[in-house]
PDB file of N, CA and C in Angstrom:
ATOM      1  N   MET N 968      -2.429  13.389   9.563  1.00 44.00           N
ATOM      2  CA  MET N 968      -2.751  12.004   9.765  1.00 44.00           C
ATOM      3  C   MET N 968      -1.628  11.367  10.570  1.00 44.00           C
ATOM      4  N   THR N 969      -2.019  10.574  11.534  1.00 50.00           N
ATOM      5  CA  THR N 969      -1.080   9.911  12.407  1.00 50.00           C
ATOM      6  C   THR N 969      -1.374   8.422  12.423  1.00 50.00           C
ATOM      7  N   PHE N 970      -0.337   7.606  12.414  1.00 52.00           N
ATOM      8  CA  PHE N 970      -0.500   6.165  12.552  1.00 52.00           C
ATOM      9  C   PHE N 970      -0.339   5.816  14.015  1.00 52.00           C
ATOM     10  N   VAL N 971      -1.283   5.059  14.555  1.00 51.00           N
ATOM     11  CA  VAL N 971      -1.244   4.636  15.940  1.00 51.00           C
ATOM     12  C   VAL N 971      -0.938   3.147  15.952  1.00 51.00           C
ATOM     13  N   MET N 972       0.209   2.790  16.500  1.00 55.00           N
ATOM     14  CA  MET N 972       0.585   1.386  16.563  1.00 55.00           C
ATOM     15  C   MET N 972       0.286   0.869  17.956  1.00 55.00           C
ATOM     16  N   ASP N 973      -0.738   0.048  18.028  1.00 57.00           N
ATOM     17  CA  ASP N 973      -1.183  -0.426  19.321  1.00 57.00           C
ATOM     18  C   ASP N 973      -1.825  -1.791  19.169  1.00 57.00           C
ATOM     19  N   ASP N 974      -1.710  -2.606  20.173  1.00 55.00           N
ATOM     20  CA  ASP N 974      -2.316  -3.934  20.152  1.00 55.00           C
ATOM     21  C   ASP N 974      -3.710  -3.951  20.770  1.00 55.00           C
ATOM     22  N   ASP N 975      -4.110  -2.875  21.437  1.00 59.00           N
ATOM     23  CA  ASP N 975      -5.416  -2.915  22.086  1.00 59.00           C
ATOM     24  C   ASP N 975      -6.531  -2.602  21.093  1.00 59.00           C
ATOM     25  N   ASP N 976      -7.748  -2.700  21.545  1.00 58.00           N
ATOM     26  CA  ASP N 976      -8.910  -2.500  20.679  1.00 58.00           C
ATOM     27  C   ASP N 976      -9.437  -1.072  20.703  1.00 58.00           C
ATOM     28  N   ALA N 977      -8.655  -0.129  21.209  1.00 63.00           N
ATOM     29  CA  ALA N 977      -9.099   1.262  21.276  1.00 63.00           C
ATOM     30  C   ALA N 977      -9.290   1.825  19.875  1.00 63.00           C
ATOM     31  N   GLU N 978     -10.347   2.567  19.691  1.00 67.00           N
ATOM     32  CA  GLU N 978     -10.621   3.201  18.402  1.00 67.00           C
ATOM     33  C   GLU N 978      -9.720   4.418  18.236  1.00 67.00           C
ATOM     34  N   PRO N 979      -9.129   4.589  17.044  1.00 61.00           N
ATOM     35  CA  PRO N 979      -8.297   5.772  16.818  1.00 61.00           C
ATOM     36  C   PRO N 979      -9.156   7.020  16.673  1.00 61.00           C
ATOM     37  N   ASP N 980      -8.560   8.177  16.928  1.00 65.00           N
ATOM     38  CA  ASP N 980      -9.241   9.443  16.703  1.00 65.00           C
ATOM     39  C   ASP N 980      -9.481   9.626  15.211  1.00 65.00           C
ATOM     40  N   ASP N 981     -10.273  10.645  14.852  1.00 66.00           N
ATOM     41  CA  ASP N 981     -10.616  10.883  13.448  1.00 66.00           C
ATOM     42  C   ASP N 981      -9.398  11.134  12.566  1.00 66.00           C
ATOM     43  N   ASP N 982      -8.348  11.719  13.117  1.00 66.00           N
ATOM     44  CA  ASP N 982      -7.164  12.024  12.317  1.00 66.00           C
ATOM     45  C   ASP N 982      -6.074  10.956  12.467  1.00 66.00           C
ATOM     46  N   GLU N 983      -6.426   9.792  13.003  1.00 65.00           N
ATOM     47  CA  GLU N 983      -5.471   8.714  13.209  1.00 65.00           C
ATOM     48  C   GLU N 983      -5.902   7.467  12.439  1.00 65.00           C
ATOM     49  N   ILE N 984      -4.938   6.671  12.072  1.00 65.00           N
ATOM     50  CA  ILE N 984      -5.182   5.382  11.432  1.00 65.00           C
ATOM     51  C   ILE N 984      -4.560   4.314  12.308  1.00 65.00           C
ATOM     52  N   ALA N 985      -5.363   3.324  12.699  1.00 68.00           N
ATOM     53  CA  ALA N 985      -4.854   2.245  13.540  1.00 68.00           C
ATOM     54  C   ALA N 985      -3.994   1.310  12.701  1.00 68.00           C
ATOM     55  N   LEU N 986      -2.892   0.896  13.254  1.00 70.00           N
ATOM     56  CA  LEU N 986      -1.970  -0.005  12.575  1.00 70.00           C
ATOM     57  C   LEU N 986      -1.531  -1.075  13.562  1.00 70.00           C
ATOM     58  N   VAL N 987      -1.763  -2.326  13.201  1.00 74.00           N
ATOM     59  CA  VAL N 987      -1.299  -3.420  14.041  1.00 74.00           C
ATOM     60  C   VAL N 987       0.226  -3.442  13.973  1.00 74.00           C
ATOM     61  N   ILE N 988       0.844  -3.556  15.106  1.00 78.00           N
ATOM     62  CA  ILE N 988       2.298  -3.467  15.189  1.00 78.00           C
ATOM     63  C   ILE N 988       2.989  -4.436  14.226  1.00 78.00           C
ATOM     64  N   GLN N 989       2.427  -5.617  14.040  1.00 82.00           N
ATOM     65  CA  GLN N 989       3.033  -6.611  13.162  1.00 82.00           C
ATOM     66  C   GLN N 989       3.070  -6.145  11.698  1.00 82.00           C
ATOM     67  N   ASN N 990       2.266  -5.147  11.335  1.00 83.00           N
ATOM     68  CA  ASN N 990       2.222  -4.645   9.963  1.00 83.00           C
ATOM     69  C   ASN N 990       3.072  -3.394   9.753  1.00 83.00           C
ATOM     70  N   ALA N 991       3.737  -2.939  10.771  1.00 85.00           N
ATOM     71  CA  ALA N 991       4.496  -1.691  10.688  1.00 85.00           C
ATOM     72  C   ALA N 991       5.595  -1.750   9.631  1.00 85.00           C
ATOM     73  N   ALA N 992       6.344  -2.839   9.568  1.00 91.00           N
ATOM     74  CA  ALA N 992       7.430  -2.947   8.584  1.00 91.00           C
ATOM     75  C   ALA N 992       6.880  -2.966   7.162  1.00 91.00           C
ATOM     76  N   SER N 993       5.740  -3.623   6.963  1.00 92.00           N
ATOM     77  CA  SER N 993       5.142  -3.683   5.623  1.00 92.00           C
ATOM     78  C   SER N 993       4.657  -2.318   5.181  1.00 92.00           C
ATOM     79  N   LEU N 994       4.022  -1.582   6.077  1.00 90.00           N
ATOM     80  CA  LEU N 994       3.583  -0.229   5.731  1.00 90.00           C
ATOM     81  C   LEU N 994       4.779   0.664   5.467  1.00 90.00           C
ATOM     82  N   SER N 995       5.802   0.547   6.275  1.00 91.00           N
ATOM     83  CA  SER N 995       7.008   1.339   6.079  1.00 91.00           C
ATOM     84  C   SER N 995       7.653   1.022   4.731  1.00 91.00           C
ATOM     85  N   GLY N 996       7.691  -0.260   4.367  1.00 95.00           N
ATOM     86  CA  GLY N 996       8.229  -0.654   3.068  1.00 95.00           C
ATOM     87  C   GLY N 996       7.405  -0.110   1.918  1.00 95.00           C
ATOM     88  N   PHE N 997       6.081  -0.122   2.072  1.00 94.00           N
ATOM     89  CA  PHE N 997       5.202   0.433   1.049  1.00 94.00           C
ATOM     90  C   PHE N 997       5.467   1.932   0.874  1.00 94.00           C
ATOM     91  N   ILE N 998       5.606   2.629   1.954  1.00 93.00           N
ATOM     92  CA  ILE N 998       5.891   4.067   1.896  1.00 93.00           C
ATOM     93  C   ILE N 998       7.276   4.301   1.277  1.00 93.00           C
ATOM     94  N   ALA N 999       8.245   3.449   1.611  1.00 95.00           N
ATOM     95  CA  ALA N 999       9.590   3.589   1.030  1.00 95.00           C
ATOM     96  C   ALA N 999       9.554   3.440  -0.490  1.00 95.00           C
ATOM     97  N   CYS N1000       8.614   2.655  -0.991  1.00 96.00           N
ATOM     98  CA  CYS N1000       8.493   2.426  -2.440  1.00 96.00           C
ATOM     99  C   CYS N1000       7.482   3.360  -3.098  1.00 96.00           C
ATOM    100  N   SER N1001       7.061   4.376  -2.409  1.00 93.00           N
ATOM    101  CA  SER N1001       5.983   5.236  -2.918  1.00 93.00           C
ATOM    102  C   SER N1001       6.337   5.993  -4.198  1.00 93.00           C
ATOM    103  N   THR N1002       7.602   6.077  -4.536  1.00 93.00           N
ATOM    104  CA  THR N1002       7.990   6.754  -5.783  1.00 93.00           C
ATOM    105  C   THR N1002       8.196   5.760  -6.929  1.00 93.00           C
ATOM    106  N   GLN N1003       7.856   4.507  -6.715  1.00 96.00           N
ATOM    107  CA  GLN N1003       8.136   3.471  -7.703  1.00 96.00           C
ATOM    108  C   GLN N1003       6.895   2.988  -8.452  1.00 96.00           C
ATOM    109  N   TRP N1004       5.899   3.853  -8.594  1.00 95.00           N
ATOM    110  CA  TRP N1004       4.681   3.479  -9.301  1.00 95.00           C
ATOM    111  C   TRP N1004       4.866   3.594 -10.805  1.00 95.00           C
ATOM    112  N   ARG N1005       4.340   2.627 -11.531  1.00 95.00           N
ATOM    113  CA  ARG N1005       4.243   2.730 -12.988  1.00 95.00           C
ATOM    114  C   ARG N1005       2.886   3.345 -13.280  1.00 95.00           C
ATOM    115  N   ALA N1006       2.904   4.357 -14.108  1.00 93.00           N
ATOM    116  CA  ALA N1006       1.666   5.065 -14.420  1.00 93.00           C
ATOM    117  C   ALA N1006       1.666   5.446 -15.895  1.00 93.00           C
ATOM    118  N   ALA N1007       0.480   5.647 -16.412  1.00 93.00           N
ATOM    119  CA  ALA N1007       0.323   6.081 -17.797  1.00 93.00           C
ATOM    120  C   ALA N1007      -0.753   7.150 -17.827  1.00 93.00           C
ATOM    121  N   SER N1008      -0.606   8.077 -18.737  1.00 90.00           N
ATOM    122  CA  SER N1008      -1.644   9.095 -18.860  1.00 90.00           C
ATOM    123  C   SER N1008      -2.663   8.637 -19.898  1.00 90.00           C
ATOM    124  N   ASN N1009      -3.893   9.024 -19.657  1.00 83.00           N
ATOM    125  CA  ASN N1009      -4.959   8.758 -20.611  1.00 83.00           C
ATOM    126  C   ASN N1009      -5.872   9.975 -20.651  1.00 83.00           C
ATOM    127  N   LYS N1010      -6.969   9.898 -21.377  1.00 85.00           N
ATOM    128  CA  LYS N1010      -7.835  11.068 -21.524  1.00 85.00           C
ATOM    129  C   LYS N1010      -8.468  11.516 -20.211  1.00 85.00           C
ATOM    130  N   ASN N1011      -8.494  10.626 -19.222  1.00 79.00           N
ATOM    131  CA  ASN N1011      -9.079  10.967 -17.930  1.00 79.00           C
ATOM    132  C   ASN N1011      -8.048  11.402 -16.900  1.00 79.00           C
ATOM    133  N   GLY N1012      -6.790  11.398 -17.262  1.00 86.00           N
ATOM    134  CA  GLY N1012      -5.743  11.768 -16.316  1.00 86.00           C
ATOM    135  C   GLY N1012      -4.678  10.703 -16.238  1.00 86.00           C
ATOM    136  N   VAL N1013      -4.326  10.314 -15.033  1.00 89.00           N
ATOM    137  CA  VAL N1013      -3.265   9.336 -14.823  1.00 89.00           C
ATOM    138  C   VAL N1013      -3.887   8.009 -14.405  1.00 89.00           C
ATOM    139  N   LEU N1014      -3.395   6.936 -14.994  1.00 90.00           N
ATOM    140  CA  LEU N1014      -3.807   5.591 -14.629  1.00 90.00           C
ATOM    141  C   LEU N1014      -2.617   4.910 -13.970  1.00 90.00           C
ATOM    142  N   PHE N1015      -2.788   4.517 -12.719  1.00 93.00           N
ATOM    143  CA  PHE N1015      -1.736   3.789 -12.019  1.00 93.00           C
ATOM    144  C   PHE N1015      -1.818   2.331 -12.421  1.00 93.00           C
ATOM    145  N   ILE N1016      -0.711   1.791 -12.928  1.00 93.00           N
ATOM    146  CA  ILE N1016      -0.667   0.423 -13.418  1.00 93.00           C
ATOM    147  C   ILE N1016      -0.254  -0.527 -12.307  1.00 93.00           C
ATOM    148  N   GLY N1017       0.700  -0.133 -11.525  1.00 95.00           N
ATOM    149  CA  GLY N1017       1.192  -0.957 -10.425  1.00 95.00           C
ATOM    150  C   GLY N1017       2.594  -0.530 -10.049  1.00 95.00           C
ATOM    151  N   LEU N1018       3.114  -1.160  -9.040  1.00 96.00           N
ATOM    152  CA  LEU N1018       4.470  -0.864  -8.601  1.00 96.00           C
ATOM    153  C   LEU N1018       5.482  -1.497  -9.534  1.00 96.00           C
ATOM    154  N   ASP N1019       6.614  -0.847  -9.692  1.00 97.00           N
ATOM    155  CA  ASP N1019       7.740  -1.400 -10.435  1.00 97.00           C
ATOM    156  C   ASP N1019       8.460  -2.342  -9.469  1.00 97.00           C
ATOM    157  N   TYR N1020       8.190  -3.638  -9.595  1.00 96.00           N
ATOM    158  CA  TYR N1020       8.701  -4.611  -8.632  1.00 96.00           C
ATOM    159  C   TYR N1020      10.222  -4.646  -8.574  1.00 96.00           C
ATOM    160  N   ALA N1021      10.870  -4.512  -9.713  1.00 97.00           N
ATOM    161  CA  ALA N1021      12.341  -4.535  -9.711  1.00 97.00           C
ATOM    162  C   ALA N1021      12.883  -3.368  -8.894  1.00 97.00           C
ATOM    163  N   ALA N1022      12.305  -2.195  -9.082  1.00 97.00           N
ATOM    164  CA  ALA N1022      12.753  -1.018  -8.325  1.00 97.00           C
ATOM    165  C   ALA N1022      12.422  -1.171  -6.846  1.00 97.00           C
ATOM    166  N   CYS N1023      11.242  -1.702  -6.539  1.00 96.00           N
ATOM    167  CA  CYS N1023      10.860  -1.891  -5.136  1.00 96.00           C
ATOM    168  C   CYS N1023      11.794  -2.880  -4.446  1.00 96.00           C
ATOM    169  N   LYS N1024      12.159  -3.925  -5.156  1.00 96.00           N
ATOM    170  CA  LYS N1024      13.079  -4.910  -4.581  1.00 96.00           C
ATOM    171  C   LYS N1024      14.417  -4.256  -4.222  1.00 96.00           C
ATOM    172  N   ILE N1025      14.899  -3.386  -5.089  1.00 96.00           N
ATOM    173  CA  ILE N1025      16.152  -2.676  -4.811  1.00 96.00           C
ATOM    174  C   ILE N1025      16.004  -1.792  -3.580  1.00 96.00           C
ATOM    175  N   VAL N1026      14.890  -1.052  -3.502  1.00 96.00           N
ATOM    176  CA  VAL N1026      14.645  -0.169  -2.354  1.00 96.00           C
ATOM    177  C   VAL N1026      14.577  -0.977  -1.066  1.00 96.00           C
ATOM    178  N   LEU N1027      13.782  -2.044  -1.078  1.00 96.00           N
ATOM    179  CA  LEU N1027      13.608  -2.848   0.136  1.00 96.00           C
ATOM    180  C   LEU N1027      14.910  -3.507   0.561  1.00 96.00           C
ATOM    181  N   ASP N1028      15.674  -4.030  -0.396  1.00 96.00           N
ATOM    182  CA  ASP N1028      16.966  -4.637  -0.064  1.00 96.00           C
ATOM    183  C   ASP N1028      17.941  -3.599   0.494  1.00 96.00           C
ATOM    184  N   ALA N1029      17.985  -2.433  -0.144  1.00 96.00           N
ATOM    185  CA  ALA N1029      18.909  -1.378   0.289  1.00 96.00           C
ATOM    186  C   ALA N1029      18.579  -0.877   1.693  1.00 96.00           C
ATOM    187  N   GLU N1030      17.299  -0.898   2.036  1.00 95.00           N
ATOM    188  CA  GLU N1030      16.883  -0.415   3.351  1.00 95.00           C
ATOM    189  C   GLU N1030      16.864  -1.510   4.410  1.00 95.00           C
ATOM    190  N   GLY N1031      17.155  -2.749   4.001  1.00 96.00           N
ATOM    191  CA  GLY N1031      17.272  -3.838   4.969  1.00 96.00           C
ATOM    192  C   GLY N1031      15.966  -4.473   5.412  1.00 96.00           C
ATOM    193  N   TYR N1032      14.935  -4.390   4.593  1.00 95.00           N
ATOM    194  CA  TYR N1032      13.661  -5.018   4.949  1.00 95.00           C
ATOM    195  C   TYR N1032      13.746  -6.533   4.804  1.00 95.00           C
ATOM    196  N   GLU N1033      12.974  -7.242   5.609  1.00 94.00           N
ATOM    197  CA  GLU N1033      12.884  -8.697   5.515  1.00 94.00           C
ATOM    198  C   GLU N1033      12.186  -9.073   4.208  1.00 94.00           C
ATOM    199  N   PRO N1034      12.481 -10.242   3.637  1.00 92.00           N
ATOM    200  CA  PRO N1034      11.886 -10.653   2.362  1.00 92.00           C
ATOM    201  C   PRO N1034      10.359 -10.718   2.357  1.00 92.00           C
ATOM    202  N   ASP N1035       9.740 -11.029   3.502  1.00 93.00           N
ATOM    203  CA  ASP N1035       8.277 -11.126   3.523  1.00 93.00           C
ATOM    204  C   ASP N1035       7.591  -9.775   3.338  1.00 93.00           C
ATOM    205  N   VAL N1036       8.302  -8.683   3.514  1.00 95.00           N
ATOM    206  CA  VAL N1036       7.724  -7.358   3.298  1.00 95.00           C
ATOM    207  C   VAL N1036       7.348  -7.170   1.823  1.00 95.00           C
ATOM    208  N   PHE N1037       8.124  -7.747   0.922  1.00 95.00           N
ATOM    209  CA  PHE N1037       7.812  -7.636  -0.512  1.00 95.00           C
ATOM    210  C   PHE N1037       6.471  -8.300  -0.821  1.00 95.00           C
ATOM    211  N   ARG N1038       6.209  -9.440  -0.217  1.00 94.00           N
ATOM    212  CA  ARG N1038       4.923 -10.122  -0.413  1.00 94.00           C
ATOM    213  C   ARG N1038       3.779  -9.240   0.103  1.00 94.00           C
ATOM    214  N   ASP N1039       3.958  -8.662   1.267  1.00 93.00           N
ATOM    215  CA  ASP N1039       2.940  -7.788   1.830  1.00 93.00           C
ATOM    216  C   ASP N1039       2.739  -6.538   0.972  1.00 93.00           C
ATOM    217  N   LEU N1040       3.822  -6.059   0.395  1.00 94.00           N
ATOM    218  CA  LEU N1040       3.765  -4.889  -0.486  1.00 94.00           C
ATOM    219  C   LEU N1040       2.801  -5.136  -1.645  1.00 94.00           C
ATOM    220  N   ARG N1041       2.842  -6.335  -2.191  1.00 94.00           N
ATOM    221  CA  ARG N1041       1.957  -6.685  -3.306  1.00 94.00           C
ATOM    222  C   ARG N1041       0.502  -6.725  -2.864  1.00 94.00           C
ATOM    223  N   VAL N1042       0.245  -7.157  -1.639  1.00 92.00           N
ATOM    224  CA  VAL N1042      -1.121  -7.184  -1.105  1.00 92.00           C
ATOM    225  C   VAL N1042      -1.634  -5.755  -0.927  1.00 92.00           C
ATOM    226  N   ILE N1043      -0.799  -4.881  -0.387  1.00 92.00           N
ATOM    227  CA  ILE N1043      -1.174  -3.478  -0.202  1.00 92.00           C
ATOM    228  C   ILE N1043      -1.428  -2.831  -1.564  1.00 92.00           C
ATOM    229  N   GLU N1044      -0.544  -3.104  -2.518  1.00 94.00           N
ATOM    230  CA  GLU N1044      -0.701  -2.567  -3.865  1.00 94.00           C
ATOM    231  C   GLU N1044      -2.064  -2.943  -4.452  1.00 94.00           C
ATOM    232  N   ASP N1045      -2.439  -4.207  -4.312  1.00 93.00           N
ATOM    233  CA  ASP N1045      -3.715  -4.688  -4.835  1.00 93.00           C
ATOM    234  C   ASP N1045      -4.892  -3.955  -4.191  1.00 93.00           C
ATOM    235  N   ALA N1046      -4.755  -3.630  -2.926  1.00 90.00           N
ATOM    236  CA  ALA N1046      -5.836  -2.935  -2.214  1.00 90.00           C
ATOM    237  C   ALA N1046      -5.944  -1.464  -2.597  1.00 90.00           C
ATOM    238  N   VAL N1047      -4.821  -0.809  -2.867  1.00 90.00           N
ATOM    239  CA  VAL N1047      -4.865   0.633  -3.114  1.00 90.00           C
ATOM    240  C   VAL N1047      -5.033   1.013  -4.588  1.00 90.00           C
ATOM    241  N   LEU N1048      -4.728   0.100  -5.513  1.00 92.00           N
ATOM    242  CA  LEU N1048      -4.852   0.444  -6.933  1.00 92.00           C
ATOM    243  C   LEU N1048      -6.240   0.977  -7.302  1.00 92.00           C
ATOM    244  N   PRO N1049      -7.331   0.324  -6.892  1.00 91.00           N
ATOM    245  CA  PRO N1049      -8.649   0.875  -7.228  1.00 91.00           C
ATOM    246  C   PRO N1049      -8.882   2.269  -6.626  1.00 91.00           C
ATOM    247  N   LEU N1050      -8.343   2.501  -5.445  1.00 89.00           N
ATOM    248  CA  LEU N1050      -8.489   3.817  -4.810  1.00 89.00           C
ATOM    249  C   LEU N1050      -7.705   4.872  -5.570  1.00 89.00           C
ATOM    250  N   PHE N1051      -6.508   4.521  -5.998  1.00 89.00           N
ATOM    251  CA  PHE N1051      -5.685   5.461  -6.749  1.00 89.00           C
ATOM    252  C   PHE N1051      -6.309   5.785  -8.105  1.00 89.00           C
ATOM    253  N   ASN N1052      -6.940   4.804  -8.715  1.00 88.00           N
ATOM    254  CA  ASN N1052      -7.426   4.997 -10.076  1.00 88.00           C
ATOM    255  C   ASN N1052      -8.815   5.605 -10.176  1.00 88.00           C
ATOM    256  N   ASP N1053      -9.691   5.314  -9.230  1.00 83.00           N
ATOM    257  CA  ASP N1053     -11.001   5.954  -9.320  1.00 83.00           C
ATOM    258  C   ASP N1053     -11.567   6.378  -7.976  1.00 83.00           C
ATOM    259  N   GLY N1054     -10.839   6.125  -6.923  1.00 71.00           N
ATOM    260  CA  GLY N1054     -11.236   6.607  -5.613  1.00 71.00           C
ATOM    261  C   GLY N1054     -12.417   5.906  -4.993  1.00 71.00           C
ATOM    262  N   ASP N1055     -12.881   4.812  -5.595  1.00 58.00           N
ATOM    263  CA  ASP N1055     -14.069   4.140  -5.100  1.00 58.00           C
ATOM    264  C   ASP N1055     -13.729   2.734  -4.639  1.00 58.00           C
ATOM    265  N   PRO N1056     -13.631   2.514  -3.310  1.00 56.00           N
ATOM    266  CA  PRO N1056     -13.292   1.175  -2.830  1.00 56.00           C
ATOM    267  C   PRO N1056     -14.356   0.143  -3.189  1.00 56.00           C
ATOM    268  N   ALA N1057     -15.603   0.566  -3.390  1.00 53.00           N
ATOM    269  CA  ALA N1057     -16.660  -0.358  -3.754  1.00 53.00           C
ATOM    270  C   ALA N1057     -16.414  -0.978  -5.117  1.00 53.00           C
ATOM    271  N   SER N1058     -15.797  -0.235  -6.033  1.00 50.00           N
ATOM    272  CA  SER N1058     -15.534  -0.791  -7.352  1.00 50.00           C
ATOM    273  C   SER N1058     -14.530  -1.923  -7.297  1.00 50.00           C
ATOM    274  N   ALA N1059     -13.625  -1.886  -6.353  1.00 48.00           N
ATOM    275  CA  ALA N1059     -12.675  -2.983  -6.187  1.00 48.00           C
ATOM    276  C   ALA N1059     -13.394  -4.238  -5.724  1.00 48.00           C
ATOM    277  N   GLU N1060     -14.362  -4.076  -4.833  1.00 50.00           N
ATOM    278  CA  GLU N1060     -15.130  -5.220  -4.363  1.00 50.00           C
ATOM    279  C   GLU N1060     -15.972  -5.802  -5.485  1.00 50.00           C
ATOM    280  N   GLU N1061     -16.531  -4.956  -6.355  1.00 52.00           N
ATOM    281  CA  GLU N1061     -17.333  -5.423  -7.475  1.00 52.00           C
ATOM    282  C   GLU N1061     -16.482  -6.211  -8.455  1.00 52.00           C
ATOM    283  N   ASP N1062     -15.237  -5.770  -8.669  1.00 50.00           N
ATOM    284  CA  ASP N1062     -14.337  -6.451  -9.603  1.00 50.00           C
ATOM    285  C   ASP N1062     -14.013  -7.862  -9.126  1.00 50.00           C
ATOM    286  N   GLU N1063     -14.006  -8.079  -7.809  1.00 51.00           N
ATOM    287  CA  GLU N1063     -13.652  -9.371  -7.268  1.00 51.00           C
ATOM    288  C   GLU N1063     -14.775 -10.374  -7.381  1.00 51.00           C
ATOM    289  N   GLU N1064     -16.011  -9.910  -7.565  1.00 50.00           N
ATOM    290  CA  GLU N1064     -17.165 -10.820  -7.631  1.00 50.00           C
ATOM    291  C   GLU N1064     -17.300 -11.469  -8.962  1.00 50.00           C
TER     292      GLU N1064
END
C-alpha cells in the first residue's frame, strides 16, 4: 500500500490511497501513535477501546507535531474504531443515526 500525496483529482491505483497534502502531518501523527491503543480482550477476541491520549500527547510532543494534529488524531480514531472492532464501516454509520 502506498500513500499518494497530491492536490489533483487523479484517481489512485488499486494499491494506493489518496491523501490530501494538508492531512499528511495528521496521518503521520496517527501512525506514530499506532502502539498507543487501549484494548481489552473479550470472548470474541480483542476490543479496541481507544487511544491512550496521555501517551499520544507525549509521542506527538516528542516528535514535534503541531498541537492541531492531536485534534485530528481524535477524528481519525473515531473513524477507525468501528473498523478495528468489527470491520464493518456501515455499522459506524448506523450508530450515528
